[in-house]
mmCIF file of C-alpha atoms in Angstrom:
data_model
loop_
_atom_site.group_PDB
_atom_site.id
_atom_site.type_symbol
_atom_site.label_atom_id
_atom_site.label_comp_id
_atom_site.label_asym_id
_atom_site.label_seq_id
_atom_site.Cartn_x
_atom_site.Cartn_y
_atom_site.Cartn_z
ATOM 1 C CA MET A 254 -8.846 35.933 -14.608
ATOM 2 C CA PRO A 255 -7.574 34.977 -11.189
ATOM 3 C CA ALA A 256 -7.655 31.346 -10.157
ATOM 4 C CA SER A 257 -10.393 30.352 -7.684
ATOM 5 C CA ALA A 258 -9.318 29.415 -4.134
ATOM 6 C CA ALA A 259 -10.255 25.907 -5.215
ATOM 7 C CA GLU A 260 -8.100 25.841 -8.159
ATOM 8 C CA GLN A 261 -5.056 27.249 -6.279
ATOM 9 C CA ALA A 262 -5.585 24.480 -3.733
ATOM 10 C CA VAL A 263 -5.632 21.770 -6.485
ATOM 11 C CA ARG A 264 -2.469 23.302 -8.023
ATOM 12 C CA ALA A 265 -0.786 23.319 -4.737
ATOM 13 C CA ALA A 266 -1.754 19.695 -4.236
ATOM 14 C CA PHE A 267 -0.133 18.763 -7.584
ATOM 15 C CA ALA A 268 3.104 20.704 -6.536
ATOM 16 C CA GLU A 269 3.196 18.812 -3.268
ATOM 17 C CA GLN A 270 2.645 15.524 -4.875
ATOM 18 C CA ALA A 271 5.498 16.260 -7.404
ATOM 19 C CA GLY A 272 7.844 16.654 -4.440
ATOM 20 C CA TRP A 273 6.707 13.268 -2.946
ATOM 21 C CA CYS A 274 7.080 11.580 -6.345
ATOM 22 C CA ARG A 275 10.577 13.038 -6.961
ATOM 23 C CA SER A 276 11.775 12.143 -3.473
ATOM 24 C CA LEU A 277 10.315 8.522 -3.944
ATOM 25 C CA GLY A 278 12.198 7.938 -7.328
ATOM 26 C CA SER A 279 9.560 8.830 -9.998
ATOM 27 C CA PRO A 280 10.874 11.616 -12.087
ATOM 28 C CA LEU A 281 8.237 11.142 -14.697
ATOM 29 C CA THR A 282 5.298 11.309 -12.350
ATOM 30 C CA ALA A 283 6.913 14.274 -10.636
ATOM 31 C CA LEU A 284 7.004 16.036 -14.064
ATOM 32 C CA VAL A 285 3.414 15.144 -14.772
ATOM 33 C CA CYS A 286 2.424 16.804 -11.567
ATOM 34 C CA ASP A 287 4.646 19.855 -12.076
ATOM 35 C CA LEU A 288 3.071 20.496 -15.385
ATOM 36 C CA LEU A 289 -0.371 20.219 -13.981
ATOM 37 C CA ALA A 290 0.478 22.434 -11.059
ATOM 38 C CA GLU A 291 2.012 25.097 -13.475
ATOM 39 C CA ARG A 292 0.256 25.124 -16.846
ATOM 40 C CA PRO A 293 -3.205 26.371 -17.775
ATOM 41 C CA TRP A 294 -5.651 23.615 -18.167
ATOM 42 C CA PRO A 295 -7.437 23.397 -21.460
ATOM 43 C CA GLU A 296 -11.124 24.068 -21.233
ATOM 44 C CA SER A 297 -12.787 20.564 -20.486
ATOM 45 C CA VAL A 298 -14.865 18.689 -17.944
ATOM 46 C CA VAL A 299 -11.475 17.723 -16.189
ATOM 47 C CA ALA A 300 -10.516 21.228 -16.012
ATOM 48 C CA ARG A 301 -13.802 22.438 -14.604
ATOM 49 C CA ARG A 302 -13.902 19.783 -12.102
ATOM 50 C CA LEU A 303 -10.301 20.442 -10.868
ATOM 51 C CA SER A 304 -10.995 24.211 -10.566
ATOM 52 C CA GLU A 305 -14.234 23.665 -8.629
ATOM 53 C CA TRP A 306 -12.972 20.647 -6.334
ATOM 54 C CA PRO A 307 -15.189 20.789 -3.131
ATOM 55 C CA GLY A 308 -13.016 18.896 -0.803
ATOM 56 C CA ASP A 309 -9.265 18.542 0.369
ATOM 57 C CA PRO A 310 -7.275 17.816 -2.857
ATOM 58 C CA ARG A 311 -3.980 17.270 -0.976
ATOM 59 C CA PRO A 312 -2.206 13.965 -1.062
ATOM 60 C CA SER A 313 -3.189 13.548 2.497
ATOM 61 C CA GLY A 314 -6.933 14.125 1.695
ATOM 62 C CA ASP A 315 -8.741 13.247 -1.552
ATOM 63 C CA ALA A 316 -5.510 12.826 -3.350
ATOM 64 C CA VAL A 317 -6.455 14.411 -6.446
ATOM 65 C CA PRO A 318 -3.102 14.314 -8.055
ATOM 66 C CA LEU A 319 -2.949 10.639 -7.809
ATOM 67 C CA ARG A 320 -6.456 10.133 -9.158
ATOM 68 C CA LEU A 321 -5.571 12.110 -12.245
ATOM 69 C CA CYS A 322 -2.086 10.490 -12.678
ATOM 70 C CA GLY A 323 -3.821 7.080 -12.271
ATOM 71 C CA GLY A 324 -6.282 7.965 -14.936
ATOM 72 C CA LEU A 325 -3.443 9.060 -17.440
ATOM 73 C CA HIS A 326 -1.336 6.002 -16.672
ATOM 74 C CA ALA A 327 -4.536 3.982 -17.356
ATOM 75 C CA GLY A 328 -5.108 5.735 -20.717
ATOM 76 C CA VAL A 329 -1.566 4.922 -21.705
ATOM 77 C CA ARG A 330 -1.734 1.143 -20.676
ATOM 78 C CA SER A 331 -5.157 0.710 -22.621
ATOM 79 C CA GLY A 332 -3.806 2.447 -25.836
ATOM 80 C CA ALA A 333 -6.323 5.229 -25.689
ATOM 81 C CA LEU A 334 -3.644 7.980 -25.171
ATOM 82 C CA SER A 335 -1.207 7.500 -27.877
ATOM 83 C CA ALA A 336 0.549 10.826 -27.705
ATOM 84 C CA LEU A 337 1.046 10.473 -23.862
ATOM 85 C CA ALA A 338 2.271 6.909 -24.419
ATOM 86 C CA GLU A 339 5.265 8.478 -26.403
ATOM 87 C CA CYS A 340 6.288 10.109 -23.297
ATOM 88 C CA TYR A 341 6.002 7.011 -20.956
ATOM 89 C CA PRO A 342 8.352 4.030 -20.671
ATOM 90 C CA PRO A 343 9.919 2.473 -22.497
ATOM 91 C CA HIS A 344 10.593 5.918 -23.760
ATOM 92 C CA VAL A 345 13.140 8.137 -22.033
ATOM 93 C CA LEU A 346 11.967 10.996 -19.944
ATOM 94 C CA PRO A 347 10.433 13.616 -22.188
ATOM 95 C CA GLU A 348 11.046 17.332 -22.575
ATOM 96 C CA ARG A 349 8.476 19.375 -20.597
ATOM 97 C CA GLU A 350 6.884 20.894 -23.718
ATOM 98 C CA GLN A 351 6.302 17.528 -25.279
ATOM 99 C CA LEU A 352 4.833 16.008 -22.165
ATOM 100 C CA GLY A 353 2.754 19.064 -21.478
ATOM 101 C CA SER A 354 1.155 18.988 -24.968
ATOM 102 C CA ALA A 355 0.301 15.287 -24.462
ATOM 103 C CA ILE A 356 -1.223 16.055 -21.195
ATOM 104 C CA ASP A 357 -3.379 18.717 -22.725
ATOM 105 C CA GLU A 358 -4.562 16.419 -25.447
ATOM 106 C CA ALA A 359 -5.579 13.906 -22.734
ATOM 107 C CA ILE A 360 -7.356 16.462 -20.578
ATOM 108 C CA VAL A 361 -9.902 17.548 -23.067
ATOM 109 C CA LEU A 362 -11.124 13.856 -23.417
ATOM 110 C CA PRO A 363 -14.399 13.698 -21.480
ATOM 111 C CA ALA A 364 -13.982 10.140 -20.433
ATOM 112 C CA LEU A 365 -10.811 11.094 -18.434
ATOM 113 C CA ALA A 366 -12.918 12.892 -15.958
ATOM 114 C CA GLU A 367 -14.239 9.529 -14.668
ATOM 115 C CA CYS A 368 -10.835 8.958 -13.020
ATOM 116 C CA LEU A 369 -11.566 11.830 -10.616
ATOM 117 C CA ASP A 370 -14.435 9.923 -9.163
ATOM 118 C CA ARG A 371 -12.277 7.114 -7.814
ATOM 119 C CA PRO A 372 -9.916 7.736 -5.071
ATOM 120 C CA PRO A 373 -6.440 5.994 -5.708
ATOM 121 C CA GLN A 374 -6.078 2.415 -4.497
ATOM 122 C CA THR A 375 -2.858 0.539 -4.371
ATOM 123 C CA ASN A 376 -1.567 -2.786 -3.077
ATOM 124 C CA GLU A 377 2.103 -2.320 -2.511
ATOM 125 C CA VAL A 378 3.544 -5.840 -2.634
ATOM 126 C CA GLY A 379 7.130 -4.477 -1.960
ATOM 127 C CA ARG A 380 5.790 -3.988 1.693
ATOM 128 C CA ALA A 381 5.623 -7.674 1.943
ATOM 129 C CA ASN A 382 9.435 -7.590 2.490
ATOM 130 C CA ALA A 383 8.832 -6.034 5.906
ATOM 131 C CA LEU A 384 5.503 -7.732 6.602
ATOM 132 C CA PHE A 385 6.960 -11.257 6.083
ATOM 133 C CA ALA A 386 10.024 -10.359 8.209
ATOM 134 C CA GLY A 387 7.735 -9.315 10.942
ATOM 135 C CA ALA A 388 5.706 -12.505 10.497
ATOM 136 C CA LEU A 389 9.061 -14.521 10.791
ATOM 137 C CA ALA A 390 9.718 -12.621 14.139
ATOM 138 C CA PHE A 391 6.260 -13.374 15.438
ATOM 139 C CA ALA A 392 6.709 -17.017 14.483
ATOM 140 C CA ASP A 393 10.009 -17.218 16.034
ATOM 141 C CA ARG A 394 8.304 -16.334 19.510
ATOM 142 C CA PHE A 395 5.345 -18.292 18.953
ATOM 143 C CA PRO A 396 6.153 -21.296 16.551
ATOM 144 C CA VAL A 397 2.537 -22.485 15.813
ATOM 145 C CA PRO A 398 0.183 -22.185 12.931
ATOM 146 C CA VAL A 399 -1.061 -18.615 12.339
ATOM 147 C CA VAL A 400 -4.121 -16.959 11.226
ATOM 148 C CA LEU A 401 -3.639 -13.799 9.389
ATOM 149 C CA PHE A 402 -6.094 -10.750 9.619
ATOM 150 C CA GLU A 403 -5.165 -7.853 7.381
ATOM 151 C CA LEU A 404 -6.854 -4.304 7.909
ATOM 152 C CA GLY A 405 -7.052 -2.127 4.687
ATOM 153 C CA ALA A 406 -6.197 -5.239 2.494
ATOM 154 C CA SER A 407 -7.219 -3.599 -0.852
ATOM 155 C CA ALA A 408 -7.004 -6.578 -3.230
ATOM 156 C CA GLY A 409 -5.484 -8.805 -0.442
ATOM 157 C CA LEU A 410 -2.158 -9.405 -2.254
ATOM 158 C CA ASN A 411 -0.017 -9.061 0.845
ATOM 159 C CA LEU A 412 -2.459 -11.689 2.561
ATOM 160 C CA ARG A 413 -0.539 -14.011 0.206
ATOM 161 C CA MET A 414 2.888 -12.979 1.651
ATOM 162 C CA ASP A 415 3.901 -16.430 2.504
ATOM 163 C CA ARG A 416 3.274 -17.381 -1.205
ATOM 164 C CA PHE A 417 6.144 -14.961 -2.286
ATOM 165 C CA GLY A 418 9.885 -15.833 -2.342
ATOM 166 C CA TYR A 419 12.314 -13.757 -0.411
ATOM 167 C CA ASP A 420 16.099 -12.726 0.007
ATOM 168 C CA LEU A 421 16.095 -10.897 3.366
ATOM 169 C CA GLY A 422 19.601 -9.945 4.242
ATOM 170 C CA GLY A 423 20.843 -13.206 2.888
ATOM 171 C CA LEU A 424 18.120 -15.343 4.265
ATOM 172 C CA ARG A 425 16.253 -17.245 1.552
ATOM 173 C CA THR A 426 12.689 -17.742 2.846
ATOM 174 C CA GLY A 427 9.180 -17.968 1.585
ATOM 175 C CA ASP A 428 8.177 -19.930 -1.475
ATOM 176 C CA PRO A 429 11.111 -20.525 -3.739
ATOM 177 C CA ALA A 430 9.068 -21.435 -6.601
ATOM 178 C CA SER A 431 6.820 -18.448 -6.503
ATOM 179 C CA SER A 432 6.517 -16.063 -9.637
ATOM 180 C CA LEU A 433 7.242 -13.216 -7.227
ATOM 181 C CA GLN A 434 10.878 -13.300 -5.806
ATOM 182 C CA LEU A 435 11.748 -10.266 -3.729
ATOM 183 C CA LYS A 436 15.140 -9.010 -2.562
ATOM 184 C CA PRO A 437 14.905 -5.656 -0.867
ATOM 185 C CA ALA A 438 18.025 -3.515 0.069
ATOM 186 C CA TRP A 439 18.657 -4.870 3.582
ATOM 187 C CA ARG A 440 20.653 -3.421 6.254
ATOM 188 C CA GLY A 441 21.374 -5.059 9.545
ATOM 189 C CA PRO A 442 21.137 -8.764 10.456
ATOM 190 C CA PRO A 443 18.642 -11.032 8.740
ATOM 191 C CA PRO A 444 15.336 -11.760 10.459
ATOM 192 C CA PRO A 445 14.743 -14.919 12.305
ATOM 193 C CA ASP A 446 15.032 -18.220 10.339
ATOM 194 C CA SER A 447 11.526 -19.421 11.374
ATOM 195 C CA ARG A 448 8.557 -21.005 9.719
ATOM 196 C CA VAL A 449 5.462 -19.075 9.029
ATOM 197 C CA GLU A 450 2.585 -21.719 8.502
ATOM 198 C CA VAL A 451 -0.537 -19.926 7.641
ATOM 199 C CA ILE A 452 -3.807 -21.967 8.184
ATOM 200 C CA GLU A 453 -6.285 -19.135 7.309
ATOM 201 C CA ARG A 454 -6.196 -15.543 6.026
ATOM 202 C CA ARG A 455 -8.823 -12.994 6.013
ATOM 203 C CA GLY A 456 -8.771 -9.327 5.111
ATOM 204 C CA VAL A 457 -11.231 -6.291 5.063
ATOM 205 C CA ASP A 458 -11.315 -3.106 3.117
ATOM 206 C CA LEU A 459 -13.858 -0.342 2.533
ATOM 207 C CA ASN A 460 -13.676 -1.145 -1.194
ATOM 208 C CA PRO A 461 -11.931 -4.611 -1.702
ATOM 209 C CA LEU A 462 -10.472 -5.161 -5.263
ATOM 210 C CA ASP A 463 -10.536 -8.421 -7.185
ATOM 211 C CA PRO A 464 -7.020 -9.279 -8.668
ATOM 212 C CA VAL A 465 -8.783 -10.729 -11.665
ATOM 213 C CA THR A 466 -11.140 -7.947 -12.605
ATOM 214 C CA ASP A 467 -9.421 -5.008 -11.007
ATOM 215 C CA GLY A 468 -5.889 -5.805 -11.838
ATOM 216 C CA ASP A 469 -5.703 -2.990 -14.555
ATOM 217 C CA ARG A 470 -6.678 -0.464 -11.826
ATOM 218 C CA LEU A 471 -4.123 -1.539 -9.541
ATOM 219 C CA MET A 472 -1.473 -1.392 -12.313
ATOM 220 C CA ALA A 473 -2.615 2.258 -13.132
ATOM 221 C CA PHE A 474 -1.599 3.584 -9.740
ATOM 222 C CA VAL A 475 1.893 2.161 -10.000
ATOM 223 C CA TRP A 476 4.243 5.084 -11.271
ATOM 224 C CA ALA A 477 5.003 3.984 -14.780
ATOM 225 C CA ASP A 478 8.830 4.695 -14.552
ATOM 226 C CA GLN A 479 9.222 2.391 -11.587
ATOM 227 C CA ALA A 480 9.856 -0.864 -13.618
ATOM 228 C CA ASP A 481 10.654 -2.952 -10.537
ATOM 229 C CA ARG A 482 7.362 -2.001 -8.808
ATOM 230 C CA VAL A 483 5.378 -2.643 -12.006
ATOM 231 C CA ALA A 484 7.006 -6.179 -12.510
ATOM 232 C CA GLN A 485 6.334 -6.963 -8.789
ATOM 233 C CA LEU A 486 2.700 -6.165 -9.096
ATOM 234 C CA GLU A 487 2.289 -8.057 -12.352
ATOM 235 C CA ALA A 488 3.816 -11.168 -10.582
ATOM 236 C CA ALA A 489 1.793 -10.772 -7.444
ATOM 237 C CA LEU A 490 -1.344 -10.630 -9.617
ATOM 238 C CA LYS A 491 -0.317 -13.836 -11.072
ATOM 239 C CA VAL A 492 0.106 -15.415 -7.629
ATOM 240 C CA ALA A 493 -3.331 -13.918 -6.509
ATOM 241 C CA ARG A 494 -5.187 -15.679 -9.314
ATOM 242 C CA THR A 495 -3.770 -19.013 -8.312
ATOM 243 C CA HIS A 496 -4.328 -18.558 -4.599
ATOM 244 C CA PRO A 497 -7.707 -16.873 -3.762
ATOM 245 C CA VAL A 498 -8.317 -15.392 -0.311
ATOM 246 C CA THR A 499 -11.402 -14.096 1.532
ATOM 247 C CA LEU A 500 -11.801 -10.444 1.523
ATOM 248 C CA ASP A 501 -14.587 -8.622 3.360
ATOM 249 C CA LYS A 502 -16.146 -5.152 2.418
ATOM 250 C CA GLY A 503 -16.508 -3.104 5.585
ATOM 251 C CA ASP A 504 -15.126 -0.853 8.330
ATOM 252 C CA ALA A 505 -11.938 -2.226 9.803
ATOM 253 C CA ALA A 506 -12.967 -1.538 13.429
ATOM 254 C CA ASP A 507 -16.161 -3.336 13.094
ATOM 255 C CA TRP A 508 -14.647 -6.180 11.253
ATOM 256 C CA ILE A 509 -11.670 -6.746 13.650
ATOM 257 C CA GLU A 510 -13.892 -6.430 16.820
ATOM 258 C CA ALA A 511 -15.998 -9.293 15.200
ATOM 259 C CA ARG A 512 -13.045 -11.410 14.012
ATOM 260 C CA LEU A 513 -11.353 -11.233 17.509
ATOM 261 C CA ALA A 514 -14.422 -12.017 19.345
ATOM 262 C CA GLU A 515 -14.667 -15.437 17.422
ATOM 263 C CA PRO A 516 -13.154 -18.455 19.490
ATOM 264 C CA GLN A 517 -9.528 -19.033 18.820
ATOM 265 C CA ARG A 518 -8.421 -22.644 18.634
ATOM 266 C CA ALA A 519 -5.684 -23.664 21.052
ATOM 267 C CA GLY A 520 -2.296 -24.221 19.425
ATOM 268 C CA THR A 521 -2.902 -21.483 16.868
ATOM 269 C CA SER A 522 -1.690 -17.864 16.768
ATOM 270 C CA ARG A 523 -3.363 -14.773 15.394
ATOM 271 C CA LEU A 524 -1.515 -11.873 13.500
ATOM 272 C CA VAL A 525 -3.332 -8.765 12.839
ATOM 273 C CA TYR A 526 -1.465 -6.433 10.659
ATOM 274 C CA HIS A 527 -1.869 -3.310 8.307
ATOM 275 C CA SER A 528 0.597 -1.244 6.115
ATOM 276 C CA ILE A 529 0.173 2.569 5.342
ATOM 277 C CA ALA A 530 -3.449 2.063 6.070
ATOM 278 C CA LEU A 531 -4.009 3.463 9.614
ATOM 279 C CA GLN A 532 -3.667 6.936 8.670
ATOM 280 C CA TYR A 533 -6.684 6.514 6.509
ATOM 281 C CA PHE A 534 -9.037 5.379 9.248
ATOM 282 C CA ALA A 535 -11.190 7.942 11.072
ATOM 283 C CA PRO A 536 -9.713 8.567 14.679
ATOM 284 C CA GLU A 537 -12.496 6.709 16.329
ATOM 285 C CA SER A 538 -11.832 3.546 14.145
ATOM 286 C CA GLN A 539 -7.988 3.801 14.848
ATOM 287 C CA GLN A 540 -8.961 3.952 18.724
ATOM 288 C CA ARG A 541 -11.485 0.930 18.223
ATOM 289 C CA VAL A 542 -8.893 -1.165 16.387
ATOM 290 C CA ALA A 543 -6.349 -0.621 19.051
ATOM 291 C CA ALA A 544 -8.810 -1.397 21.913
ATOM 292 C CA ALA A 545 -9.976 -4.527 20.138
ATOM 293 C CA ILE A 546 -6.558 -5.927 19.756
ATOM 294 C CA GLU A 547 -5.553 -5.006 23.109
ATOM 295 C CA ARG A 548 -8.468 -6.610 24.753
ATOM 296 C CA SER A 549 -7.880 -9.750 22.775
ATOM 297 C CA GLY A 550 -4.230 -9.450 24.033
ATOM 298 C CA LYS A 551 -5.104 -9.407 27.517
ATOM 299 C CA ALA A 552 -7.025 -12.604 26.943
ATOM 300 C CA ALA A 553 -4.223 -14.358 25.233
ATOM 301 C CA THR A 554 -2.466 -17.414 26.691
ATOM 302 C CA PRO A 555 0.642 -19.319 25.483
ATOM 303 C CA ALA A 556 -1.724 -21.592 23.794
ATOM 304 C CA THR A 557 -3.512 -18.775 21.914
ATOM 305 C CA PRO A 558 -1.017 -16.003 21.226
ATOM 306 C CA ILE A 559 -1.789 -12.879 19.220
ATOM 307 C CA GLY A 560 0.406 -10.366 17.468
ATOM 308 C CA TRP A 561 -0.193 -6.831 16.085
ATOM 309 C CA LEU A 562 2.217 -5.933 13.193
ATOM 310 C CA ARG A 563 2.214 -2.200 12.071
ATOM 311 C CA PHE A 564 3.957 -0.960 9.146
ATOM 312 C CA GLU A 565 3.046 2.785 9.309
ATOM 313 C CA ARG A 566 4.451 6.236 9.461
ATOM 314 C CA SER A 567 3.737 8.300 12.514
ATOM 315 C CA PRO A 568 4.513 12.191 12.856
ATOM 316 C CA ASP A 569 7.472 11.361 14.767
ATOM 317 C CA ASP A 570 9.043 8.999 12.289
ATOM 318 C CA GLN A 571 11.068 10.231 9.333
ATOM 319 C CA ASP A 572 10.328 6.875 7.705
ATOM 320 C CA PRO A 573 7.893 4.218 8.143
ATOM 321 C CA THR A 574 8.371 1.714 10.960
ATOM 322 C CA LEU A 575 7.810 -1.797 11.358
ATOM 323 C CA ARG A 576 6.659 -2.598 14.980
ATOM 324 C CA LEU A 577 5.328 -5.810 16.499
ATOM 325 C CA ARG A 578 3.360 -6.161 19.774
ATOM 326 C CA SER A 579 2.784 -9.645 20.937
ATOM 327 C CA TRP A 580 0.910 -11.406 23.809
ATOM 328 C CA PRO A 581 0.963 -12.844 26.250
ATOM 329 C CA GLY A 582 3.123 -10.097 27.827
ATOM 330 C CA GLY A 583 2.347 -7.158 25.462
ATOM 331 C CA GLN A 584 6.014 -6.796 24.438
ATOM 332 C CA ASP A 585 6.270 -4.072 21.733
ATOM 333 C CA ARG A 586 9.270 -4.156 19.519
ATOM 334 C CA LEU A 587 10.700 -1.820 16.892
ATOM 335 C CA LEU A 588 11.635 -4.288 14.187
ATOM 336 C CA ALA A 589 12.846 -2.020 11.303
ATOM 337 C CA THR A 590 12.506 1.385 9.709
ATOM 338 C CA CYS A 591 11.534 0.921 6.034
ATOM 339 C CA HIS A 592 11.091 2.734 2.610
ATOM 340 C CA PRO A 593 7.532 3.511 2.047
ATOM 341 C CA HIS A 594 7.226 1.112 -0.790
ATOM 342 C CA GLY A 595 9.305 -1.564 1.174
ATOM 343 C CA GLY A 596 12.242 -1.680 -1.220
ATOM 344 C CA THR A 597 14.750 -0.668 1.633
ATOM 345 C CA ILE A 598 14.634 -2.385 5.024
ATOM 346 C CA ASN A 599 16.818 -1.271 7.964
ATOM 347 C CA TRP A 600 16.391 -4.209 10.370
ATOM 348 C CA LEU A 601 16.604 -3.639 13.971
ATOM 349 C CA GLY A 602 14.856 -6.613 15.566
ATOM 350 C CA GLY A 603 17.970 -8.825 15.826
ATOM 351 C CA ALA A 604 18.161 -12.520 14.863
ATOM 352 C CA ARG A 605 15.998 -13.797 17.794
ATOM 353 C CA GLY A 606 15.030 -11.718 20.811
ATOM 354 C CA ARG A 607 12.298 -13.601 22.535
#
């Protein structure tokens, strides 16, 4: 029987996701996606939902492949999928038939269908490498205590970026006693050796997660064969449990308009930032976010500066870029190009550059 148009679209989405996983260094997740794109799905609730998916299953849409891959990884981590666990680390990359059979066993479990109800949600702490370097550049220009506002904060792990330790191109910075020590592959000069003094931190997300109760969910969406990312997230969750932050549930545009309308104390700065989040905002929300920040920027003074730090990928960029716009003045600087997960930083911002 020919596959429905919906099933064909879902299979194409798995094939597309396989390409992304392979290019980003996860051969295991790429193989899982290959098999789900190619093999017949055993009759099950999961198969029926996949073949009747009503929306856009692509990675840029409903991200159906990552939903299911997250569910499979969660089952491995919980011990519910023992056959599949034999194919996951610490075991070596399995043969296609072994992995395919294990996936077939998992798909027929009705409980697995629940993962299709939840969009993937990550909190990639490797991006803190770039974000903290950008915060150093902002603090270099405006050396005053800073209030952090993060849009699309997920569990707020990167709101604690000053609680992590770093080696950024030879510059040792951040918290040397932190359980999370980050050292990206760094090209170019180090960022400014400035001080980031955070006096307040707030974040917003449509569905904020709690590092204590939702840690397993976050871990499930990290690709299992990327041991460094797994270890980084485990360490960041430990930091988060010790250092709570305020996360609000809501629309980013509504939220930042309200936050920036609040009085700013003289002698403090504000840094608004987001990482691989803007693409998920509705076009109207993107425009409102930009307009709110620019309005606040026009009102900024040397005693009340504001910065806008963006770790995002635009259609014209091969890799995500790190850009910092700051006021007074509205200067916009391309600071770096980055690996999407933050593990490689090509720093362009120079050591100072006021």
